[in-house]
Amino acid sequence: MSNMSGPTLSVGMPVFDGEAFIATAIESILNQTFRDFELIISDNGSTDRTQEIVGTYADTDHRIRYYRQAENLGAAANYNFVFTKATGRYFKWASHDDLIAPTMFERCLAAFESCPSDLILVYPRTTLLTSEDEQDRHYEDRLDLRQTSPHERLHHLVANVELCNAVYGIIRSDALRQTRLIAPFASSDEVLLAELALLGRFYEVPEYLFTRRLHDERSTVAHAAPEDRTAWFDPKATQRRYLHRTTVFVEDMRSILRSPVSVSERMQSLIALGRGYLPRWWRLMARELQHATSPKRG
């Protein structure tokens, strides 16, 4: 599975002020049994010890490429930046505060070799690690999308997606280049997964090889209000409140209309989007309305 012009796998780690967890995250990547990868780290202008910590690892492992942004680009631009620097046939985003088991790369890449050619994303099962008492629990992503038709995959995705852990799986780079990547709005990772589901199949490795750390400083907690989340994704965005679930639904429709499928499949996908999304609509919109009508902070 080697690539004569570069590594088989590119791993992109965007980070901002990650000193608390980035060392263990990097070590979990460097300790992989599969060794043919590059690790691209983009520091979004951190103000803590992130640069010092990453520099220590980069000095001792040639597979690490470190970039420091002159200013905070926002999470969306930083996530996309690491992909633009990738040279591997496959790509994986890595959060600076999550962990992966030593065989994660090996097991996911093996699936690409043994599964159908239209497989474009492989992810392992997820363990959630809490910050309060360091207890972990298994989480069911339910995003094993091996249905033949795009509209069936899309329906299953939008009906089941919650934490979007699958976006931290391994993705075929050529498929990822056909998408809009991470857009500058909340839950754009969900829209990206929908775009990918229209392009090909997902496979869930039946082993718990990914640990997502749920701590108080993670983005969904530190930037819970819609306007704060918008600024986190794009600091230059207009600071306003909006119902981002509506944005997600509209952007999913755009993904369908721009996807390289037949007209018939597009129509079926639009119907599948509604069938999968509408049962969740009222619960999600109630949450958004609560944020939008609450007194604005500070």
PDB file of C-alpha atoms in Angstrom:
ATOM      1  CA  MET A   1       0.000   0.000   0.000  1.00  0.00           C
ATOM      2  CA  SER A   2       3.013   2.270  -0.282  1.00  0.00           C
ATOM      3  CA  ASN A   3       2.959   5.486  -2.288  1.00  0.00           C
ATOM      4  CA  MET A   4       6.113   6.257  -4.250  1.00  0.00           C
ATOM      5  CA  SER A   5       5.434  10.027  -4.186  1.00  0.00           C
ATOM      6  CA  GLY A   6       4.527  10.287  -0.536  1.00  0.00           C
ATOM      7  CA  PRO A   7       3.204   8.421   2.496  1.00  0.00           C
ATOM      8  CA  THR A   8       0.146   6.209   2.324  1.00  0.00           C
ATOM      9  CA  LEU A   9      -1.642   8.226   4.985  1.00  0.00           C
ATOM     10  CA  SER A  10      -1.659  11.904   5.887  1.00  0.00           C
ATOM     11  CA  VAL A  11      -2.820  12.874   9.369  1.00  0.00           C
ATOM     12  CA  GLY A  12      -3.854  16.480   9.900  1.00  0.00           C
ATOM     13  CA  MET A  13      -4.028  17.943  13.408  1.00  0.00           C
ATOM     14  CA  PRO A  14      -5.397  21.501  13.728  1.00  0.00           C
ATOM     15  CA  VAL A  15      -4.819  22.976  17.187  1.00  0.00           C
ATOM     16  CA  PHE A  16      -5.306  26.117  19.233  1.00  0.00           C
ATOM     17  CA  ASP A  17      -4.087  26.304  22.852  1.00  0.00           C
ATOM     18  CA  GLY A  18      -3.802  22.540  23.166  1.00  0.00           C
ATOM     19  CA  GLU A  19      -1.085  22.222  25.810  1.00  0.00           C
ATOM     20  CA  ALA A  20      -3.243  20.157  28.194  1.00  0.00           C
ATOM     21  CA  PHE A  21      -3.712  17.150  25.890  1.00  0.00           C
ATOM     22  CA  ILE A  22      -1.669  17.497  22.702  1.00  0.00           C
ATOM     23  CA  ALA A  23       1.333  15.486  23.916  1.00  0.00           C
ATOM     24  CA  THR A  24      -0.729  12.357  24.587  1.00  0.00           C
ATOM     25  CA  ALA A  25      -2.605  12.847  21.301  1.00  0.00           C
ATOM     26  CA  ILE A  26       0.667  13.022  19.340  1.00  0.00           C
ATOM     27  CA  GLU A  27       2.073   9.990  21.141  1.00  0.00           C
ATOM     28  CA  SER A  28      -1.000   7.919  20.310  1.00  0.00           C
ATOM     29  CA  ILE A  29      -0.353   8.721  16.638  1.00  0.00           C
ATOM     30  CA  LEU A  30       3.389   8.081  16.704  1.00  0.00           C
ATOM     31  CA  ASN A  31       2.820   4.738  18.474  1.00  0.00           C
ATOM     32  CA  GLN A  32       0.793   3.292  15.597  1.00  0.00           C
ATOM     33  CA  THR A  33       1.703  -0.157  14.301  1.00  0.00           C
ATOM     34  CA  PHE A  34       1.255   1.224  10.761  1.00  0.00           C
ATOM     35  CA  ARG A  35       4.218   3.536  10.189  1.00  0.00           C
ATOM     36  CA  ASP A  36       3.869   4.959   6.656  1.00  0.00           C
ATOM     37  CA  PHE A  37       2.230   8.279   7.495  1.00  0.00           C
ATOM     38  CA  GLU A  38       2.930  11.982   7.878  1.00  0.00           C
ATOM     39  CA  LEU A  39       1.582  14.125  10.703  1.00  0.00           C
ATOM     40  CA  ILE A  40       0.726  17.709   9.721  1.00  0.00           C
ATOM     41  CA  ILE A  41       0.124  20.016  12.676  1.00  0.00           C
ATOM     42  CA  SER A  42      -1.257  23.518  12.154  1.00  0.00           C
ATOM     43  CA  ASP A  43      -1.084  25.785  15.200  1.00  0.00           C
ATOM     44  CA  ASN A  44      -3.768  28.456  14.963  1.00  0.00           C
ATOM     45  CA  GLY A  45      -1.734  31.095  16.806  1.00  0.00           C
ATOM     46  CA  SER A  46      -1.730  29.388  20.211  1.00  0.00           C
ATOM     47  CA  THR A  47      -0.924  31.514  23.244  1.00  0.00           C
ATOM     48  CA  ASP A  48       0.086  28.638  25.536  1.00  0.00           C
ATOM     49  CA  ARG A  49       2.908  26.045  25.365  1.00  0.00           C
ATOM     50  CA  THR A  50       1.572  24.283  22.269  1.00  0.00           C
ATOM     51  CA  GLN A  51       4.450  25.430  20.043  1.00  0.00           C
ATOM     52  CA  GLU A  52       7.054  24.275  22.550  1.00  0.00           C
ATOM     53  CA  ILE A  53       5.439  20.867  23.021  1.00  0.00           C
ATOM     54  CA  VAL A  54       4.997  20.200  19.303  1.00  0.00           C
ATOM     55  CA  GLY A  55       8.518  21.385  18.590  1.00  0.00           C
ATOM     56  CA  THR A  56       9.936  18.752  20.916  1.00  0.00           C
ATOM     57  CA  TYR A  57       8.231  15.974  18.954  1.00  0.00           C
ATOM     58  CA  ALA A  58       9.001  17.494  15.534  1.00  0.00           C
ATOM     59  CA  ASP A  59      12.700  17.628  16.391  1.00  0.00           C
ATOM     60  CA  THR A  60      12.812  13.866  16.941  1.00  0.00           C
ATOM     61  CA  ASP A  61      10.400  12.503  14.299  1.00  0.00           C
ATOM     62  CA  HIS A  62      10.781  13.450  10.627  1.00  0.00           C
ATOM     63  CA  ARG A  63       7.173  12.491   9.886  1.00  0.00           C
ATOM     64  CA  ILE A  64       5.909  15.597  11.717  1.00  0.00           C
ATOM     65  CA  ARG A  65       5.453  18.861   9.811  1.00  0.00           C
ATOM     66  CA  TYR A  66       4.586  21.843  11.980  1.00  0.00           C
ATOM     67  CA  TYR A  67       2.986  25.061  10.747  1.00  0.00           C
ATOM     68  CA  ARG A  68       2.230  28.050  12.938  1.00  0.00           C
ATOM     69  CA  GLN A  69      -0.372  30.489  11.648  1.00  0.00           C
ATOM     70  CA  ALA A  70       0.392  34.193  12.101  1.00  0.00           C
ATOM     71  CA  GLU A  71      -3.152  34.740  13.358  1.00  0.00           C
ATOM     72  CA  ASN A  72      -6.160  32.648  14.333  1.00  0.00           C
ATOM     73  CA  LEU A  73      -7.765  31.610  11.049  1.00  0.00           C
ATOM     74  CA  GLY A  74     -10.759  30.030  12.740  1.00  0.00           C
ATOM     75  CA  ALA A  75     -11.369  26.326  13.187  1.00  0.00           C
ATOM     76  CA  ALA A  76     -12.810  25.724   9.714  1.00  0.00           C
ATOM     77  CA  ALA A  77      -9.877  27.273   7.844  1.00  0.00           C
ATOM     78  CA  ASN A  78      -7.367  25.493  10.085  1.00  0.00           C
ATOM     79  CA  TYR A  79      -9.023  22.106   9.557  1.00  0.00           C
ATOM     80  CA  ASN A  80      -8.936  22.676   5.811  1.00  0.00           C
ATOM     81  CA  PHE A  81      -5.358  23.968   5.873  1.00  0.00           C
ATOM     82  CA  VAL A  82      -3.941  20.654   7.105  1.00  0.00           C
ATOM     83  CA  PHE A  83      -5.700  18.843   4.265  1.00  0.00           C
ATOM     84  CA  THR A  84      -4.208  21.192   1.667  1.00  0.00           C
ATOM     85  CA  LYS A  85      -0.761  20.148   2.907  1.00  0.00           C
ATOM     86  CA  ALA A  86      -1.519  16.414   2.734  1.00  0.00           C
ATOM     87  CA  THR A  87       0.261  14.200   0.203  1.00  0.00           C
ATOM     88  CA  GLY A  88      -1.096  10.783   1.147  1.00  0.00           C
ATOM     89  CA  ARG A  89      -3.582   8.606  -0.693  1.00  0.00           C
ATOM     90  CA  TYR A  90      -5.653   8.586   2.477  1.00  0.00           C
ATOM     91  CA  PHE A  91      -6.327  11.340   4.986  1.00  0.00           C
ATOM     92  CA  LYS A  92      -7.330  11.515   8.631  1.00  0.00           C
ATOM     93  CA  TRP A  93      -8.166  14.491  10.819  1.00  0.00           C
ATOM     94  CA  ALA A  94      -6.889  14.157  14.381  1.00  0.00           C
ATOM     95  CA  SER A  95      -8.103  16.294  17.243  1.00  0.00           C
ATOM     96  CA  HIS A  96      -5.418  17.538  19.638  1.00  0.00           C
ATOM     97  CA  ASP A  97      -7.342  16.159  22.625  1.00  0.00           C
ATOM     98  CA  ASP A  98      -8.426  12.718  21.392  1.00  0.00           C
ATOM     99  CA  LEU A  99      -6.634   9.365  21.444  1.00  0.00           C
ATOM    100  CA  ILE A 100      -6.366   6.393  19.111  1.00  0.00           C
ATOM    101  CA  ALA A 101      -5.403   2.804  19.841  1.00  0.00           C
ATOM    102  CA  PRO A 102      -2.069   1.559  18.386  1.00  0.00           C
ATOM    103  CA  THR A 103      -3.787  -0.519  15.682  1.00  0.00           C
ATOM    104  CA  MET A 104      -6.254   2.124  14.498  1.00  0.00           C
ATOM    105  CA  PHE A 105      -4.409   2.993  11.269  1.00  0.00           C
ATOM    106  CA  GLU A 106      -3.607  -0.631  10.514  1.00  0.00           C
ATOM    107  CA  ARG A 107      -7.159  -1.898  10.979  1.00  0.00           C
ATOM    108  CA  CYS A 108      -8.830   0.944   9.057  1.00  0.00           C
ATOM    109  CA  LEU A 109      -6.453   0.801   6.112  1.00  0.00           C
ATOM    110  CA  ALA A 110      -6.845  -2.986   5.905  1.00  0.00           C
ATOM    111  CA  ALA A 111     -10.578  -2.450   5.427  1.00  0.00           C
ATOM    112  CA  PHE A 112      -9.944  -0.406   2.290  1.00  0.00           C
ATOM    113  CA  GLU A 113      -8.060  -3.364   0.830  1.00  0.00           C
ATOM    114  CA  SER A 114     -10.767  -5.916   1.561  1.00  0.00           C
ATOM    115  CA  CYS A 115     -13.972  -3.937   0.926  1.00  0.00           C
ATOM    116  CA  PRO A 116     -15.621  -2.690  -2.307  1.00  0.00           C
ATOM    117  CA  SER A 117     -13.841  -0.083  -4.403  1.00  0.00           C
ATOM    118  CA  ASP A 118     -16.489   2.550  -3.656  1.00  0.00           C
ATOM    119  CA  LEU A 119     -15.582   2.529   0.039  1.00  0.00           C
ATOM    120  CA  ILE A 120     -14.418   6.054   0.891  1.00  0.00           C
ATOM    121  CA  LEU A 121     -14.443   6.300   4.694  1.00  0.00           C
ATOM    122  CA  VAL A 122     -13.472   3.831   7.412  1.00  0.00           C
ATOM    123  CA  TYR A 123     -13.792   4.597  11.108  1.00  0.00           C
ATOM    124  CA  PRO A 124     -13.546   2.496  14.289  1.00  0.00           C
ATOM    125  CA  ARG A 125     -15.989   2.327  17.165  1.00  0.00           C
ATOM    126  CA  THR A 126     -15.794   5.125  19.723  1.00  0.00           C
ATOM    127  CA  THR A 127     -15.110   5.312  23.440  1.00  0.00           C
ATOM    128  CA  LEU A 128     -16.050   8.508  25.277  1.00  0.00           C
ATOM    129  CA  LEU A 129     -13.713   9.673  28.047  1.00  0.00           C
ATOM    130  CA  THR A 130     -15.177  12.132  30.538  1.00  0.00           C
ATOM    131  CA  SER A 131     -13.202  14.787  32.369  1.00  0.00           C
ATOM    132  CA  GLU A 132     -14.954  14.513  35.713  1.00  0.00           C
ATOM    133  CA  ASP A 133     -13.807  11.093  36.842  1.00  0.00           C
ATOM    134  CA  GLU A 134     -11.874   9.747  33.825  1.00  0.00           C
ATOM    135  CA  GLN A 135     -14.496   7.054  33.325  1.00  0.00           C
ATOM    136  CA  ASP A 136     -15.093   5.905  29.787  1.00  0.00           C
ATOM    137  CA  ARG A 137     -18.085   4.410  28.035  1.00  0.00           C
ATOM    138  CA  HIS A 138     -18.763   2.947  24.640  1.00  0.00           C
ATOM    139  CA  TYR A 139     -20.672   5.046  22.145  1.00  0.00           C
ATOM    140  CA  GLU A 140     -22.678   3.746  19.210  1.00  0.00           C
ATOM    141  CA  ASP A 141     -22.111   5.876  16.111  1.00  0.00           C
ATOM    142  CA  ARG A 142     -24.421   3.782  13.896  1.00  0.00           C
ATOM    143  CA  LEU A 143     -22.833   5.141  10.712  1.00  0.00           C
ATOM    144  CA  ASP A 144     -21.808   1.929   8.971  1.00  0.00           C
ATOM    145  CA  LEU A 145     -23.080   2.932   5.515  1.00  0.00           C
ATOM    146  CA  ARG A 146     -22.640   0.044   3.137  1.00  0.00           C
ATOM    147  CA  GLN A 147     -25.915   0.524   1.279  1.00  0.00           C
ATOM    148  CA  THR A 148     -25.581   0.473  -2.487  1.00  0.00           C
ATOM    149  CA  SER A 149     -27.498   3.636  -3.339  1.00  0.00           C
ATOM    150  CA  PRO A 150     -26.478   7.154  -2.264  1.00  0.00           C
ATOM    151  CA  HIS A 151     -29.979   8.086  -1.085  1.00  0.00           C
ATOM    152  CA  GLU A 152     -30.135   5.087   1.253  1.00  0.00           C
ATOM    153  CA  ARG A 153     -26.778   6.006   2.770  1.00  0.00           C
ATOM    154  CA  LEU A 154     -27.855   9.630   3.155  1.00  0.00           C
ATOM    155  CA  HIS A 155     -31.117   8.689   4.866  1.00  0.00           C
ATOM    156  CA  HIS A 156     -29.315   6.459   7.350  1.00  0.00           C
ATOM    157  CA  LEU A 157     -26.737   9.147   8.053  1.00  0.00           C
ATOM    158  CA  VAL A 158     -29.085  12.054   8.750  1.00  0.00           C
ATOM    159  CA  ALA A 159     -31.369   9.862  10.836  1.00  0.00           C
ATOM    160  CA  ASN A 160     -28.547   8.678  13.092  1.00  0.00           C
ATOM    161  CA  VAL A 161     -25.654  11.160  13.146  1.00  0.00           C
ATOM    162  CA  GLU A 162     -24.979  12.835  16.494  1.00  0.00           C
ATOM    163  CA  LEU A 163     -21.338  13.331  17.518  1.00  0.00           C
ATOM    164  CA  CYS A 164     -19.843  13.007  14.006  1.00  0.00           C
ATOM    165  CA  ASN A 165     -17.009  10.796  15.282  1.00  0.00           C
ATOM    166  CA  ALA A 166     -16.750   9.260  11.817  1.00  0.00           C
ATOM    167  CA  VAL A 167     -15.188  12.471  10.495  1.00  0.00           C
ATOM    168  CA  TYR A 168     -12.081  11.425  12.481  1.00  0.00           C
ATOM    169  CA  GLY A 169     -11.885   8.175  10.547  1.00  0.00           C
ATOM    170  CA  ILE A 170      -9.677   7.581   7.514  1.00  0.00           C
ATOM    171  CA  ILE A 171     -10.954   9.044   4.247  1.00  0.00           C
ATOM    172  CA  ARG A 172      -9.853   8.587   0.662  1.00  0.00           C
ATOM    173  CA  SER A 173      -8.144  11.845  -0.278  1.00  0.00           C
ATOM    174  CA  ASP A 174      -9.537  11.892  -3.820  1.00  0.00           C
ATOM    175  CA  ALA A 175     -13.077  11.677  -2.427  1.00  0.00           C
ATOM    176  CA  LEU A 176     -12.436  14.409   0.127  1.00  0.00           C
ATOM    177  CA  ARG A 177     -11.227  16.720  -2.642  1.00  0.00           C
ATOM    178  CA  GLN A 178     -14.679  16.484  -4.244  1.00  0.00           C
ATOM    179  CA  THR A 179     -16.332  18.027  -1.165  1.00  0.00           C
ATOM    180  CA  ARG A 180     -16.497  21.539   0.276  1.00  0.00           C
ATOM    181  CA  LEU A 181     -14.494  20.305   3.293  1.00  0.00           C
ATOM    182  CA  ILE A 182     -15.250  21.970   6.641  1.00  0.00           C
ATOM    183  CA  ALA A 183     -17.416  25.042   6.116  1.00  0.00           C
ATOM    184  CA  PRO A 184     -17.404  28.032   8.508  1.00  0.00           C
ATOM    185  CA  PHE A 185     -20.600  27.238  10.401  1.00  0.00           C
ATOM    186  CA  ALA A 186     -21.618  24.983  13.265  1.00  0.00           C
ATOM    187  CA  SER A 187     -22.158  21.286  12.440  1.00  0.00           C
ATOM    188  CA  SER A 188     -20.433  21.631   9.069  1.00  0.00           C
ATOM    189  CA  ASP A 189     -18.762  18.292   9.828  1.00  0.00           C
ATOM    190  CA  GLU A 190     -22.240  16.770   9.588  1.00  0.00           C
ATOM    191  CA  VAL A 191     -22.684  18.342   6.155  1.00  0.00           C
ATOM    192  CA  LEU A 192     -19.294  16.992   5.102  1.00  0.00           C
ATOM    193  CA  LEU A 193     -20.307  13.477   6.135  1.00  0.00           C
ATOM    194  CA  ALA A 194     -23.468  13.854   4.054  1.00  0.00           C
ATOM    195  CA  GLU A 195     -21.388  14.885   1.043  1.00  0.00           C
ATOM    196  CA  LEU A 196     -19.149  11.860   1.508  1.00  0.00           C
ATOM    197  CA  ALA A 197     -22.117   9.511   1.953  1.00  0.00           C
ATOM    198  CA  LEU A 198     -23.391  10.606  -1.457  1.00  0.00           C
ATOM    199  CA  LEU A 199     -20.007   9.726  -2.969  1.00  0.00           C
ATOM    200  CA  GLY A 200     -19.432   6.286  -1.470  1.00  0.00           C
ATOM    201  CA  ARG A 201     -19.736   3.814   1.380  1.00  0.00           C
ATOM    202  CA  PHE A 202     -18.652   4.039   5.019  1.00  0.00           C
ATOM    203  CA  TYR A 203     -17.375   1.062   6.994  1.00  0.00           C
ATOM    204  CA  GLU A 204     -17.242   0.776  10.776  1.00  0.00           C
ATOM    205  CA  VAL A 205     -14.359  -1.333  12.114  1.00  0.00           C
ATOM    206  CA  PRO A 206     -15.974  -3.392  14.918  1.00  0.00           C
ATOM    207  CA  GLU A 207     -13.329  -2.475  17.498  1.00  0.00           C
ATOM    208  CA  TYR A 208     -13.156   0.431  19.948  1.00  0.00           C
ATOM    209  CA  LEU A 209     -10.009   2.116  18.636  1.00  0.00           C
ATOM    210  CA  PHE A 210     -10.950   5.812  18.935  1.00  0.00           C
ATOM    211  CA  THR A 211     -11.267   7.653  22.252  1.00  0.00           C
ATOM    212  CA  ARG A 212     -13.005  11.009  22.243  1.00  0.00           C
ATOM    213  CA  ARG A 213     -12.204  13.103  25.267  1.00  0.00           C
ATOM    214  CA  LEU A 214     -15.197  15.016  26.664  1.00  0.00           C
ATOM    215  CA  HIS A 215     -13.691  17.813  28.721  1.00  0.00           C
ATOM    216  CA  ASP A 216     -15.015  21.219  29.745  1.00  0.00           C
ATOM    217  CA  GLU A 217     -12.834  23.161  27.297  1.00  0.00           C
ATOM    218  CA  ARG A 218     -13.922  21.325  24.154  1.00  0.00           C
ATOM    219  CA  SER A 219     -15.467  23.529  21.487  1.00  0.00           C
ATOM    220  CA  THR A 220     -19.076  22.423  21.887  1.00  0.00           C
ATOM    221  CA  VAL A 221     -18.984  23.410  25.568  1.00  0.00           C
ATOM    222  CA  ALA A 222     -16.701  26.448  25.489  1.00  0.00           C
ATOM    223  CA  HIS A 223     -18.631  27.855  22.509  1.00  0.00           C
ATOM    224  CA  ALA A 224     -22.133  26.592  23.193  1.00  0.00           C
ATOM    225  CA  ALA A 225     -24.071  29.688  22.074  1.00  0.00           C
ATOM    226  CA  PRO A 226     -24.646  29.896  18.292  1.00  0.00           C
ATOM    227  CA  GLU A 227     -22.879  33.249  17.901  1.00  0.00           C
ATOM    228  CA  ASP A 228     -19.866  31.967  19.863  1.00  0.00           C
ATOM    229  CA  ARG A 229     -19.711  28.836  17.743  1.00  0.00           C
ATOM    230  CA  THR A 230     -19.821  30.938  14.582  1.00  0.00           C
ATOM    231  CA  ALA A 231     -16.861  32.993  15.785  1.00  0.00           C
ATOM    232  CA  TRP A 232     -14.947  29.807  16.654  1.00  0.00           C
ATOM    233  CA  PHE A 233     -15.375  28.487  13.111  1.00  0.00           C
ATOM    234  CA  ASP A 234     -14.651  31.863  11.501  1.00  0.00           C
ATOM    235  CA  PRO A 235     -13.469  34.878  13.574  1.00  0.00           C
ATOM    236  CA  LYS A 236     -14.293  37.230  10.687  1.00  0.00           C
ATOM    237  CA  ALA A 237     -17.915  36.118  10.459  1.00  0.00           C
ATOM    238  CA  THR A 238     -20.650  38.562  11.413  1.00  0.00           C
ATOM    239  CA  GLN A 239     -21.475  38.092  15.075  1.00  0.00           C
ATOM    240  CA  ARG A 240     -25.144  37.231  14.882  1.00  0.00           C
ATOM    241  CA  ARG A 241     -27.488  34.541  16.081  1.00  0.00           C
ATOM    242  CA  TYR A 242     -29.076  32.127  13.650  1.00  0.00           C
ATOM    243  CA  LEU A 243     -30.779  28.760  13.603  1.00  0.00           C
ATOM    244  CA  HIS A 244     -27.869  26.651  12.483  1.00  0.00           C
ATOM    245  CA  ARG A 245     -29.947  23.474  12.118  1.00  0.00           C
ATOM    246  CA  THR A 246     -31.759  25.197   9.267  1.00  0.00           C
ATOM    247  CA  THR A 247     -28.368  25.998   7.759  1.00  0.00           C
ATOM    248  CA  VAL A 248     -27.355  22.348   7.993  1.00  0.00           C
ATOM    249  CA  PHE A 249     -30.553  21.221   6.274  1.00  0.00           C
ATOM    250  CA  VAL A 250     -30.137  23.758   3.450  1.00  0.00           C
ATOM    251  CA  GLU A 251     -26.453  22.881   3.001  1.00  0.00           C
ATOM    252  CA  ASP A 252     -27.335  19.179   2.840  1.00  0.00           C
ATOM    253  CA  MET A 253     -29.736  20.039   0.029  1.00  0.00           C
ATOM    254  CA  ARG A 254     -26.941  21.924  -1.742  1.00  0.00           C
ATOM    255  CA  SER A 255     -24.711  18.870  -1.352  1.00  0.00           C
ATOM    256  CA  ILE A 256     -27.322  16.731  -3.069  1.00  0.00           C
ATOM    257  CA  LEU A 257     -27.775  19.169  -5.949  1.00  0.00           C
ATOM    258  CA  ARG A 258     -24.028  19.393  -6.603  1.00  0.00           C
ATOM    259  CA  SER A 259     -23.286  15.667  -6.176  1.00  0.00           C
ATOM    260  CA  PRO A 260     -22.231  13.642  -9.243  1.00  0.00           C
ATOM    261  CA  VAL A 261     -25.292  11.353  -9.201  1.00  0.00           C
ATOM    262  CA  SER A 262     -28.160  10.900 -11.641  1.00  0.00           C
ATOM    263  CA  VAL A 263     -31.183  13.213 -11.648  1.00  0.00           C
ATOM    264  CA  SER A 264     -33.308  10.337 -10.360  1.00  0.00           C
ATOM    265  CA  GLU A 265     -30.870   9.688  -7.518  1.00  0.00           C
ATOM    266  CA  ARG A 266     -30.847  13.389  -6.612  1.00  0.00           C
ATOM    267  CA  MET A 267     -34.628  13.409  -6.322  1.00  0.00           C
ATOM    268  CA  GLN A 268     -34.583  10.280  -4.172  1.00  0.00           C
ATOM    269  CA  SER A 269     -31.821  11.797  -2.040  1.00  0.00           C
ATOM    270  CA  LEU A 270     -33.860  14.967  -1.431  1.00  0.00           C
ATOM    271  CA  ILE A 271     -36.771  12.813  -0.284  1.00  0.00           C
ATOM    272  CA  ALA A 272     -34.430  10.702   1.858  1.00  0.00           C
ATOM    273  CA  LEU A 273     -33.025  13.855   3.457  1.00  0.00           C
ATOM    274  CA  GLY A 274     -36.476  14.946   4.534  1.00  0.00           C
ATOM    275  CA  ARG A 275     -37.448  11.487   5.768  1.00  0.00           C
ATOM    276  CA  GLY A 276     -34.281  11.169   7.819  1.00  0.00           C
ATOM    277  CA  TYR A 277     -34.077  14.729   9.126  1.00  0.00           C
ATOM    278  CA  LEU A 278     -37.650  15.748   9.880  1.00  0.00           C
ATOM    279  CA  PRO A 279     -38.207  13.283  12.763  1.00  0.00           C
ATOM    280  CA  ARG A 280     -35.288  15.013  14.540  1.00  0.00           C
ATOM    281  CA  TRP A 281     -36.312  18.493  13.436  1.00  0.00           C
ATOM    282  CA  TRP A 282     -38.535  19.603  16.313  1.00  0.00           C
ATOM    283  CA  ARG A 283     -36.140  18.500  19.017  1.00  0.00           C
ATOM    284  CA  LEU A 284     -33.192  20.173  17.312  1.00  0.00           C
ATOM    285  CA  MET A 285     -35.090  23.363  16.487  1.00  0.00           C
ATOM    286  CA  ALA A 286     -36.408  23.659  20.041  1.00  0.00           C
ATOM    287  CA  ARG A 287     -32.818  23.631  21.250  1.00  0.00           C
ATOM    288  CA  GLU A 288     -31.820  26.288  18.710  1.00  0.00           C
ATOM    289  CA  LEU A 289     -34.787  28.508  19.563  1.00  0.00           C
ATOM    290  CA  GLN A 290     -33.893  28.318  23.223  1.00  0.00           C
ATOM    291  CA  HIS A 291     -30.393  29.618  22.438  1.00  0.00           C
ATOM    292  CA  ALA A 292     -31.684  32.268  20.040  1.00  0.00           C
ATOM    293  CA  THR A 293     -34.241  33.731  22.464  1.00  0.00           C
ATOM    294  CA  SER A 294     -32.112  33.595  25.604  1.00  0.00           C
ATOM    295  CA  PRO A 295     -30.611  36.887  26.881  1.00  0.00           C
ATOM    296  CA  LYS A 296     -27.395  37.678  25.063  1.00  0.00           C
ATOM    297  CA  ARG A 297     -24.332  37.373  27.247  1.00  0.00           C
ATOM    298  CA  GLY A 298     -21.947  40.193  28.030  1.00  0.00           C
TER     299      GLY A 298
END
